[in-house]
Structures are given as structure tokens and as C-alpha cells.
Amino acid sequence: MSQKAKGKYDSPLAATYKGISDLFKKQERVGVLDPSDRLDGKKVLITGSSSGLGLATAKKLAGLGAEVIMAVRSGIPEKGEEVKKASGSELIHMHHVDLSDFDSIRNLVDEIESTHKKIDILICNAAVVSKKARKTKHDLEEMFSVNYLAKFVLVNLLLDKDCFNTFGGNIPRIIFVSSESHRNPEEFEWDDFGVFKDYSMGKSVERYGYYKLLMTTFSQELSRRLNNGEQTNYSSFALCPGPVNSNIAREAPALFQPLLKVIFKIFFRSPEKASEPVVYLAASKDVEGKTDDYLFLMSRKEVDTKASDQQNGKRLWAMTEDFLKQQNDSIVIGAF
Ligand SMILES: NC(=O)c1ccc[n+]([C@@H]2O[C@H](COP(=O)([O-])OP(=O)(O)OC[C@H]3O[C@@H](n4cnc5c(N)ncnc54)[C@H](OP(=O)(O)O)[C@@H]3O)[C@@H](O)[C@H]2O)c1
């Protein structure tokens, strides 16, 4: 049965209320990071690490010994300096990427291939909540492009260029920062997949949830494609960090900003605290050799059945491939 939460993420107000009320529900903790869960010698690529959850995660992972590659649209070099200072590590690199631009994603992957060769962990963290439908330079809707399509392109390009470290049985981890709002949509919009749809602020949270559903479905299908059932070659994990006091509502109307700031500060979790499930999935030995795990805060949950459904996963993958092939030549992925 699909765990519908229709109505609970239909508006910014409803989503805020749902996020806060979820924090007070009893959760069964999946585990804790052990002091021996170190990441020395591991390379982590993390998108959206200029702000909020991504920045906090970069600091924590650097503190655990990882070489952190920050793929960001802004904050070069100051956010990297901030991570160095907070972690005491010098193993921090920064690369520019605009995830709404497929040429920029391709450049990023070329740089990863030439500079860092192989990565052990990829964290697809960046996302946007736009106040209205906007077109990217490829004439695609920005949230569809950044919050879903960019992940599909980035992961497939990295796989295509053999950028994951699988040497000596190493199992790379691919982690998708999702949201419980992925449960909100009642169904997939197969008939007009990727077609630009106009919307304004009132619908933006609903659209955001739909793209989180696409991304979560992709994370499950990716896991099936990369693994043979008995043996895990790659871990594909997803999580919802719960409500985070970040810059995610930066496009909310100016009138509401002061109130939102107060609500976020009082009720939402700090990015440092909220990064716990991301860091756990990246570093814990408990999840070594596993795949498909989905954490909500620090509790393990099933993803929505629409996202775990194999037919949906296959269909989404095929439609995304076809969609990309129909676009401007520059965004077609060689691997297909
Ligand atoms: N905040 C919450 O309550 C909450 C709840 C559930 C899930 N999440 C998820 O947590 C993740 C992190 O969000 P956050 O809360 O930390 O928000 P945030 O502070 O707004 O961070 C979002 C990050 O994404 C980057 N980004 C946005 N568009 C981009 C683009 N076109 N190209 C490259 N980077 C881009 C931003 O870069 P710039 O700084 O350059 O704009 C920023 O670094 C997201 O996946 C979000 O959906 C958040």
C-alpha cells in the first residue's frame, strides 16, 4: 500500500507543520557512529556544500579524515576555508558546478576524472525550492532539472567515466538527500514527463515533493541496476534529514521571511545535528555491503511503495533516458 500523505506537503505551511510534528514522533534509532568509523583515505564528492546541510556534512566528513570534494555553485573559496577551519583538515577541494546546466555537470565530471580519478562516496545533496516555475538554459523547469535530472546525469556520467573506486572490493556509496515529502504525490505524471509546467509559490512545495519522489525512485532503480541481488557492488542510500534550519526557504515571500526565520530557529534542527543520518550512511560500518537503506532522521524506514515499485523504477529510467536523448545534443549521456 502506498503511504499517502496527501495534503501534508501541499503548501509551505503544511510542510512546515508536518516537519515539526514528525520530530516529536517516537523513532527507533538505527545506530550510532562508532569512533572507529573513520574515512581516512576516502574521497567524498558532495553537491550543494556551500550552505546548510551540505556545508555541515562536509565539515563532519572532513573531521572523520575524508578528502572532501565540494561541488558548489557559490562560496569558492570561502566555504572551503570554513570547512578547513572547522575540521582542521587541509584535504578540501572545490569545484564549480551549476546543476541546472548539463554542460557544467559534464565539466565537473571531467574535472573529477582528471584531478581526483576515483571517488568512494557521492552525496547528492543540492536542491532548490523555487518560488515559481523557471526555465533553465536548456528550457527545462528548474526544480525538475536540479532536484531530479541533474542527479541522474551526474551519477550516470560518473559511472560512465569509471570515477567510482571499486578497487579491491571497495563498495562505493551513493547517497541521495531526499525528503519525506516524496510520499505526497498520488501518482507519477507519466503522460507529460519533463514537460514545462507553470506554477507559483503556492504549488512549489507540492512540485518539490514530486521531484523528490522521482529522485527516490531513481535511487532504488539505481541500486537494482548496479547490484545483482546477492552481492552489493554499490550502495545506493537515501534519507530525509527532517526539518533543517538552512537556507532552503530563501525564496519564500519577503513578508514571511522574519516569521520563517524564527520558526526555523526554534523548531528546525541545526544543519550540524541534521547531518547525522548523512554522515552515518557515509561512514558507518553498520551499512557496509548494504544498499537501499532509507533513513528518516536516524530511523530506518521503507521508501514509499511508489518509489520502490520495480515497474515504476524501470519506467522512470527509460523515460529519463529518452527525455535526455531528445534534448539538445550537449546533454546526451554517452553511457546510454
Ligand atoms: N531544509 C529542510 O528542512 C530540508 C528537509 C528535507 C530535506 N532537505 C534537503 O536537504 C538538502 C540540502 O538542503 P538545505 O536544507 O541545506 O538547503 P540550502 O541551505 O538552501 O542548500 C541547498 C544547496 O543546494 C545548492 N544548489 C541549489 N541549486 C543549485 C544549482 N543549480 N547548482 C548547484 N548547486 C545548487 C545551493 O547552492 P547555493 O548556496 O549556491 O545556492 C546550496 O548549497 C536538499 O536536498 C533538501 O531538499 C532539506
CSV table of C-alpha atoms and ligand atoms in Angstrom, one decimal:
chain,number,residue,atom,x,y,z
A,1,MET,CA,0.0,0.0,0.0
A,2,SER,CA,1.3,3.4,-0.9
A,3,GLN,CA,1.9,5.5,2.2
A,4,LYS,CA,0.0,8.6,1.0
A,5,ALA,CA,0.5,11.8,2.9
A,6,LYS,CA,-1.7,13.8,0.5
A,7,GLY,CA,-2.2,17.3,1.8
A,8,LYS,CA,0.6,17.1,4.3
A,9,TYR,CA,3.1,18.7,1.9
A,10,ASP,CA,0.8,20.6,-0.4
A,11,SER,CA,1.8,24.0,0.9
A,12,PRO,CA,4.8,25.6,2.6
A,13,LEU,CA,2.7,25.9,5.8
A,14,ALA,CA,1.5,22.3,5.8
A,15,ALA,CA,5.0,21.1,5.1
A,16,THR,CA,6.5,23.1,7.9
A,17,TYR,CA,3.9,21.8,10.3
A,18,LYS,CA,4.4,18.2,9.2
A,19,GLY,CA,8.2,18.5,9.5
A,20,ILE,CA,7.9,19.8,13.1
A,21,SER,CA,5.3,17.3,14.2
A,22,ASP,CA,7.4,14.4,12.8
A,23,LEU,CA,10.3,15.5,15.1
A,24,PHE,CA,8.2,14.6,18.1
A,25,LYS,CA,7.2,11.1,17.0
A,26,LYS,CA,9.0,8.2,18.6
A,27,GLN,CA,11.8,6.9,16.4
A,28,GLU,CA,13.7,3.7,16.7
A,29,ARG,CA,17.3,4.6,16.3
A,30,VAL,CA,19.2,2.8,13.6
A,31,GLY,CA,22.6,3.1,15.3
A,32,VAL,CA,25.3,5.5,16.2
A,33,LEU,CA,28.6,6.3,14.6
A,34,ASP,CA,31.4,4.4,16.2
A,35,PRO,CA,34.7,6.2,17.0
A,36,SER,CA,36.3,3.6,14.6
A,37,ASP,CA,34.1,4.8,11.8
A,38,ARG,CA,36.8,6.8,10.1
A,39,LEU,CA,37.1,7.9,6.5
A,40,ASP,CA,40.8,8.3,6.2
A,41,GLY,CA,41.9,7.7,2.6
A,42,LYS,CA,38.3,8.0,1.3
A,43,LYS,CA,37.3,10.7,-1.2
A,44,VAL,CA,33.8,12.2,-0.9
A,45,LEU,CA,32.1,14.3,-3.6
A,46,ILE,CA,29.3,16.4,-2.2
A,47,THR,CA,27.0,18.7,-4.1
A,48,GLY,CA,25.4,21.8,-2.5
A,49,SER,CA,28.1,22.0,0.2
A,50,SER,CA,28.1,25.8,0.2
A,51,SER,CA,25.2,26.0,2.5
A,52,GLY,CA,23.0,24.3,5.2
A,53,LEU,CA,23.1,20.6,5.4
A,54,GLY,CA,25.8,20.1,2.7
A,55,LEU,CA,28.2,22.5,4.4
A,56,ALA,CA,27.7,20.9,7.8
A,57,THR,CA,28.1,17.4,6.3
A,58,ALA,CA,31.4,18.5,4.5
A,59,LYS,CA,32.8,19.7,7.9
A,60,LYS,CA,31.9,16.4,9.7
A,61,LEU,CA,33.2,14.2,6.9
A,62,ALA,CA,36.5,16.2,6.7
A,63,GLY,CA,36.7,15.8,10.5
A,64,LEU,CA,36.5,12.0,10.0
A,65,GLY,CA,39.5,12.1,7.8
A,66,ALA,CA,37.8,12.1,4.3
A,67,GLU,CA,39.2,14.1,1.4
A,68,VAL,CA,36.2,16.3,0.7
A,69,ILE,CA,35.4,17.5,-2.8
A,70,MET,CA,32.9,20.3,-2.6
A,71,ALA,CA,30.9,20.7,-5.8
A,72,VAL,CA,29.2,24.1,-5.5
A,73,ARG,CA,27.6,26.9,-7.4
A,74,SER,CA,28.8,29.6,-5.0
A,75,GLY,CA,31.1,30.0,-2.0
A,76,ILE,CA,34.5,29.4,-3.7
A,77,PRO,CA,36.9,29.7,-1.9
A,78,GLU,CA,35.4,30.9,1.4
A,79,LYS,CA,33.2,27.9,2.2
A,80,GLY,CA,36.1,25.6,1.6
A,81,GLU,CA,38.2,27.7,4.0
A,82,GLU,CA,35.4,27.4,6.5
A,83,VAL,CA,35.4,23.6,6.2
A,84,LYS,CA,39.2,23.5,6.6
A,85,LYS,CA,39.0,25.7,9.7
A,86,ALA,CA,36.1,23.7,11.3
A,87,SER,CA,37.7,20.3,10.6
A,88,GLY,CA,41.4,21.1,10.9
A,89,SER,CA,41.8,19.3,7.6
A,90,GLU,CA,43.6,20.6,4.5
A,91,LEU,CA,42.2,17.8,2.3
A,92,ILE,CA,39.4,20.0,0.9
A,93,HIS,CA,38.9,20.8,-2.8
A,94,MET,CA,36.3,22.9,-4.5
A,95,HIS,CA,34.8,22.6,-8.0
A,96,HIS,CA,32.2,24.9,-9.5
A,97,VAL,CA,29.0,23.3,-10.8
A,98,ASP,CA,25.6,24.7,-11.8
A,99,LEU,CA,23.3,21.7,-11.6
A,100,SER,CA,20.8,23.3,-13.8
A,101,ASP,CA,23.3,23.3,-16.6
A,102,PHE,CA,24.3,19.9,-18.1
A,103,ASP,CA,27.4,21.3,-19.7
A,104,SER,CA,28.5,22.3,-16.2
A,105,ILE,CA,27.8,18.8,-14.8
A,106,ARG,CA,29.8,17.3,-17.6
A,107,ASN,CA,32.7,19.7,-16.8
A,108,LEU,CA,32.6,18.7,-13.2
A,109,VAL,CA,32.8,15.1,-14.1
A,110,ASP,CA,35.7,15.7,-16.4
A,111,GLU,CA,37.5,17.6,-13.6
A,112,ILE,CA,36.8,14.8,-11.1
A,113,GLU,CA,38.2,12.3,-13.6
A,114,SER,CA,41.3,14.2,-14.4
A,115,THR,CA,42.0,15.6,-10.9
A,116,HIS,CA,40.8,13.1,-8.4
A,117,LYS,CA,40.5,10.0,-10.5
A,118,LYS,CA,38.2,7.9,-8.2
A,119,ILE,CA,35.7,8.8,-5.5
A,120,ASP,CA,34.5,6.5,-2.8
A,121,ILE,CA,31.3,8.3,-1.8
A,122,LEU,CA,28.9,10.6,-3.7
A,123,ILE,CA,26.4,12.7,-1.8
A,124,CYS,CA,23.7,14.2,-4.0
A,125,ASN,CA,22.6,16.9,-1.6
A,126,ALA,CA,21.9,20.1,-3.6
A,127,ALA,CA,18.3,21.1,-4.2
A,128,VAL,CA,16.2,24.2,-4.7
A,129,VAL,CA,12.7,25.2,-3.7
A,130,SER,CA,11.9,27.8,-6.3
A,131,LYS,CA,9.1,30.3,-5.8
A,132,LYS,CA,7.8,29.8,-9.3
A,133,ALA,CA,8.4,27.8,-12.4
A,134,ARG,CA,11.6,28.9,-14.0
A,135,LYS,CA,13.3,27.8,-17.2
A,136,THR,CA,16.9,26.7,-17.2
A,137,LYS,CA,19.2,27.4,-20.1
A,138,HIS,CA,18.0,24.1,-21.6
A,139,ASP,CA,14.4,25.3,-21.3
A,140,LEU,CA,13.6,22.8,-18.6
A,141,GLU,CA,11.8,23.5,-15.4
A,142,GLU,CA,14.5,24.3,-12.8
A,143,MET,CA,13.3,22.2,-9.9
A,144,PHE,CA,12.8,19.2,-12.2
A,145,SER,CA,16.2,19.7,-13.6
A,146,VAL,CA,18.2,20.4,-10.4
A,147,ASN,CA,16.3,18.2,-8.0
A,148,TYR,CA,16.0,15.2,-10.2
A,149,LEU,CA,17.5,15.2,-13.7
A,150,ALA,CA,20.9,16.5,-12.5
A,151,LYS,CA,21.3,13.6,-10.2
A,152,PHE,CA,20.5,11.1,-13.0
A,153,VAL,CA,23.0,12.8,-15.2
A,154,LEU,CA,25.8,13.2,-12.6
A,155,VAL,CA,25.6,9.6,-11.4
A,156,ASN,CA,25.5,8.2,-14.9
A,157,LEU,CA,28.4,10.3,-16.1
A,158,LEU,CA,30.5,9.3,-13.1
A,159,LEU,CA,29.7,5.7,-13.8
A,160,ASP,CA,30.3,6.1,-17.5
A,161,LYS,CA,33.8,7.6,-16.8
A,162,ASP,CA,34.6,4.9,-14.2
A,163,CYS,CA,35.0,7.5,-11.5
A,164,PHE,CA,33.9,5.3,-8.6
A,165,ASN,CA,36.6,3.4,-6.6
A,166,THR,CA,35.7,-0.3,-6.8
A,167,PHE,CA,39.3,-1.4,-6.5
A,168,GLY,CA,39.9,-4.4,-4.1
A,169,GLY,CA,36.2,-4.9,-3.5
A,170,ASN,CA,35.6,-1.4,-2.3
A,171,ILE,CA,31.9,-0.7,-2.3
A,172,PRO,CA,31.2,3.0,-3.3
A,173,ARG,CA,28.3,4.7,-1.5
A,174,ILE,CA,25.9,6.9,-3.4
A,175,ILE,CA,23.7,8.9,-1.0
A,176,PHE,CA,20.6,10.9,-2.0
A,177,VAL,CA,19.3,13.6,0.3
A,178,SER,CA,15.5,13.1,-0.2
A,179,SER,CA,12.6,14.2,1.9
A,180,GLU,CA,9.5,12.6,3.5
A,181,SER,CA,7.6,14.8,1.0
A,182,HIS,CA,8.4,12.2,-1.6
A,183,ARG,CA,5.3,10.3,-0.2
A,184,ASN,CA,3.0,13.2,-1.1
A,185,PRO,CA,2.3,12.7,-4.8
A,186,GLU,CA,-0.6,10.3,-5.6
A,187,GLU,CA,0.9,9.2,-8.8
A,188,PHE,CA,3.6,9.6,-11.4
A,189,GLU,CA,3.0,12.1,-14.2
A,190,TRP,CA,4.0,9.7,-17.0
A,191,ASP,CA,2.0,11.4,-19.7
A,192,ASP,CA,3.7,14.7,-19.6
A,193,PHE,CA,7.1,13.7,-18.2
A,194,GLY,CA,9.5,16.6,-18.2
A,195,VAL,CA,7.1,19.0,-19.9
A,196,PHE,CA,7.5,22.5,-18.5
A,197,LYS,CA,4.6,23.3,-16.2
A,198,ASP,CA,3.9,26.8,-14.8
A,199,TYR,CA,3.4,27.1,-11.1
A,200,SER,CA,3.7,29.8,-8.4
A,201,MET,CA,4.7,29.8,-4.7
A,202,GLY,CA,1.5,28.0,-3.6
A,203,LYS,CA,2.4,24.9,-5.6
A,204,SER,CA,6.2,24.9,-5.2
A,205,VAL,CA,6.3,22.6,-2.2
A,206,GLU,CA,4.0,20.1,-4.0
A,207,ARG,CA,6.3,20.2,-7.0
A,208,TYR,CA,9.3,19.8,-4.7
A,209,GLY,CA,7.7,16.6,-3.3
A,210,TYR,CA,7.1,15.2,-6.7
A,211,TYR,CA,10.8,15.7,-7.8
A,212,LYS,CA,11.8,14.0,-4.5
A,213,LEU,CA,9.7,11.1,-5.5
A,214,LEU,CA,11.4,10.9,-8.9
A,215,MET,CA,14.8,11.0,-7.2
A,216,THR,CA,14.0,8.4,-4.6
A,217,THR,CA,12.6,6.1,-7.3
A,218,PHE,CA,15.8,6.6,-9.2
A,219,SER,CA,17.9,5.7,-6.1
A,220,GLN,CA,16.0,2.4,-5.8
A,221,GLU,CA,16.3,1.6,-9.5
A,222,LEU,CA,20.0,2.5,-9.5
A,223,SER,CA,20.5,0.0,-6.7
A,224,ARG,CA,18.8,-2.7,-8.7
A,225,ARG,CA,20.9,-2.0,-11.8
A,226,LEU,CA,24.2,-1.8,-10.0
A,227,ASN,CA,23.8,-4.9,-7.9
A,228,ASN,CA,22.9,-8.4,-8.7
A,229,GLY,CA,20.7,-9.2,-5.8
A,230,GLU,CA,23.2,-11.4,-3.9
A,231,GLN,CA,26.2,-9.2,-3.9
A,232,THR,CA,26.3,-5.4,-3.4
A,233,ASN,CA,28.7,-3.7,-5.7
A,234,TYR,CA,27.5,-0.2,-4.9
A,235,SER,CA,25.4,1.1,-2.0
A,236,SER,CA,22.6,3.4,-3.0
A,237,PHE,CA,21.1,5.1,0.0
A,238,ALA,CA,18.5,7.8,0.6
A,239,LEU,CA,17.4,9.8,3.6
A,240,CYS,CA,15.3,12.6,4.9
A,241,PRO,CA,17.2,14.8,7.4
A,242,GLY,CA,13.9,16.2,8.9
A,243,PRO,CA,13.4,19.9,9.1
A,244,VAL,CA,16.7,21.8,8.8
A,245,ASN,CA,17.4,25.4,9.8
A,246,SER,CA,19.1,26.1,6.4
A,247,ASN,CA,18.6,28.5,3.5
A,248,ILE,CA,16.0,26.2,1.8
A,249,ALA,CA,13.2,28.8,2.2
A,250,ARG,CA,15.3,31.6,0.7
A,251,GLU,CA,12.7,32.2,-2.0
A,252,ALA,CA,9.7,32.5,0.4
A,253,PRO,CA,8.0,35.9,0.2
A,254,ALA,CA,9.9,38.7,1.9
A,255,LEU,CA,6.9,39.3,4.1
A,256,PHE,CA,7.1,35.8,5.7
A,257,GLN,CA,10.9,35.7,6.0
A,258,PRO,CA,11.2,37.1,9.5
A,259,LEU,CA,8.5,34.7,10.8
A,260,LEU,CA,10.1,31.7,9.0
A,261,LYS,CA,13.5,32.6,10.4
A,262,VAL,CA,12.0,32.5,13.9
A,263,ILE,CA,10.2,29.2,13.3
A,264,PHE,CA,13.2,27.6,11.7
A,265,LYS,CA,15.5,28.7,14.5
A,266,ILE,CA,13.2,27.4,17.3
A,267,PHE,CA,11.8,24.2,15.8
A,268,PHE,CA,14.1,23.1,13.0
A,269,ARG,CA,17.3,21.3,13.7
A,270,SER,CA,20.7,22.8,13.1
A,271,PRO,CA,22.4,21.7,9.9
A,272,GLU,CA,25.1,20.1,12.2
A,273,LYS,CA,22.5,17.9,14.0
A,274,ALA,CA,20.5,17.2,10.9
A,275,SER,CA,23.6,15.9,9.1
A,276,GLU,CA,23.8,12.9,11.4
A,277,PRO,CA,22.0,10.5,9.0
A,278,VAL,CA,24.0,11.6,6.0
A,279,VAL,CA,27.3,11.2,7.9
A,280,TYR,CA,26.1,7.8,9.3
A,281,LEU,CA,25.3,6.5,5.8
A,282,ALA,CA,28.6,7.8,4.5
A,283,ALA,CA,30.8,6.5,7.3
A,284,SER,CA,29.2,3.7,9.4
A,285,LYS,CA,30.5,0.2,9.1
A,286,ASP,CA,26.9,-0.9,10.0
A,287,VAL,CA,25.7,-0.3,6.5
A,288,GLU,CA,28.8,-1.7,4.7
A,289,GLY,CA,27.7,-4.0,2.0
A,290,LYS,CA,24.1,-2.9,2.3
A,291,THR,CA,22.0,-1.0,-0.2
A,292,ASP,CA,18.5,0.5,-0.5
A,293,ASP,CA,18.5,1.8,3.1
A,294,TYR,CA,16.3,4.9,3.7
A,295,LEU,CA,16.7,6.8,6.9
A,296,PHE,CA,14.3,9.4,8.2
A,297,LEU,CA,16.3,11.3,10.8
A,298,MET,CA,18.1,8.3,12.4
A,299,SER,CA,15.4,5.7,12.0
A,300,ARG,CA,15.2,3.2,9.2
A,301,LYS,CA,12.0,3.3,7.1
A,302,GLU,CA,10.7,1.9,3.8
A,303,VAL,CA,10.5,4.4,1.0
A,304,ASP,CA,7.1,5.0,-0.4
A,305,THR,CA,5.9,2.0,-2.4
A,306,LYS,CA,5.6,4.1,-5.5
A,307,ALA,CA,9.4,4.6,-5.2
A,308,SER,CA,10.3,1.0,-4.5
A,309,ASP,CA,8.0,-0.4,-7.2
A,310,GLN,CA,10.2,-2.1,-9.8
A,311,GLN,CA,8.0,-1.2,-12.8
A,312,ASN,CA,8.0,2.4,-11.8
A,313,GLY,CA,11.7,2.3,-11.5
A,314,LYS,CA,12.2,0.8,-14.9
A,315,ARG,CA,9.7,3.1,-16.5
A,316,LEU,CA,11.3,6.2,-14.9
A,317,TRP,CA,14.8,5.2,-16.0
A,318,ALA,CA,13.7,4.6,-19.6
A,319,MET,CA,11.7,7.8,-19.8
A,320,THR,CA,14.6,9.8,-18.4
A,321,GLU,CA,17.0,8.3,-20.9
A,322,ASP,CA,14.6,9.0,-23.8
A,323,PHE,CA,13.9,12.5,-22.4
A,324,LEU,CA,17.6,13.3,-22.3
A,325,LYS,CA,18.2,11.9,-25.8
A,326,GLN,CA,15.5,14.2,-27.2
A,327,GLN,CA,17.2,17.3,-25.6
A,328,ASN,CA,20.0,19.4,-27.0
A,329,ASP,CA,22.9,17.2,-28.1
A,330,SER,CA,25.1,18.6,-25.4
A,331,ILE,CA,23.2,16.9,-22.6
A,332,VAL,CA,23.0,13.4,-24.1
A,333,ILE,CA,24.9,11.0,-21.9
A,334,GLY,CA,27.4,8.7,-23.6
A,335,ALA,CA,26.6,5.8,-21.4
A,336,PHE,CA,23.2,5.3,-22.9
B,1,LIG,N1,15.8,22.3,5.0
B,1,LIG,C1,15.0,21.3,5.2
B,1,LIG,O1,14.1,21.4,6.1
B,1,LIG,C2,15.0,20.0,4.4
B,1,LIG,C3,14.2,19.0,4.7
B,1,LIG,C4,14.2,17.8,4.0
B,1,LIG,C5,15.2,17.7,3.0
B,1,LIG,N2,16.1,18.7,2.7
B,1,LIG,C6,17.0,18.5,1.7
B,1,LIG,O2,18.3,18.8,2.2
B,1,LIG,C7,19.2,19.1,1.1
B,1,LIG,C8,20.0,20.4,1.4
B,1,LIG,O3,19.2,21.5,1.5
B,1,LIG,P1,19.4,22.6,2.7
B,1,LIG,O4,18.2,22.5,3.6
B,1,LIG,O5,20.7,22.5,3.2
B,1,LIG,O6,19.1,23.9,1.8
B,1,LIG,P2,20.2,25.1,1.4
B,1,LIG,O7,20.8,25.7,2.6
B,1,LIG,O8,19.3,26.0,0.5
B,1,LIG,O9,21.2,24.3,0.5
B,1,LIG,C9,21.0,24.0,-0.8
B,1,LIG,C10,22.3,23.8,-1.6
B,1,LIG,O10,22.0,23.4,-2.9
B,1,LIG,C11,22.7,24.2,-3.8
B,1,LIG,N3,22.1,24.4,-5.1
B,1,LIG,C12,20.8,24.8,-5.4
B,1,LIG,N4,20.7,24.9,-6.7
B,1,LIG,C13,21.9,24.6,-7.3
B,1,LIG,C14,22.3,24.5,-8.6
B,1,LIG,N5,21.6,24.9,-9.7
B,1,LIG,N6,23.6,24.2,-8.8
B,1,LIG,C15,24.4,23.8,-7.8
B,1,LIG,N7,24.0,23.9,-6.5
B,1,LIG,C16,22.8,24.3,-6.3
B,1,LIG,C17,22.8,25.6,-3.1
B,1,LIG,O11,23.9,26.4,-3.6
B,1,LIG,P3,23.9,28.0,-3.4
B,1,LIG,O12,24.3,28.2,-2.0
B,1,LIG,O13,24.9,28.4,-4.4
B,1,LIG,O14,22.5,28.5,-3.8
B,1,LIG,C18,23.1,25.1,-1.6
B,1,LIG,O15,24.4,24.8,-1.5
B,1,LIG,C19,18.3,19.3,-0.1
B,1,LIG,O16,18.3,18.2,-0.9
B,1,LIG,C20,16.9,19.5,0.5
B,1,LIG,O17,15.9,19.1,-0.4
B,1,LIG,C21,16.0,19.9,3.4
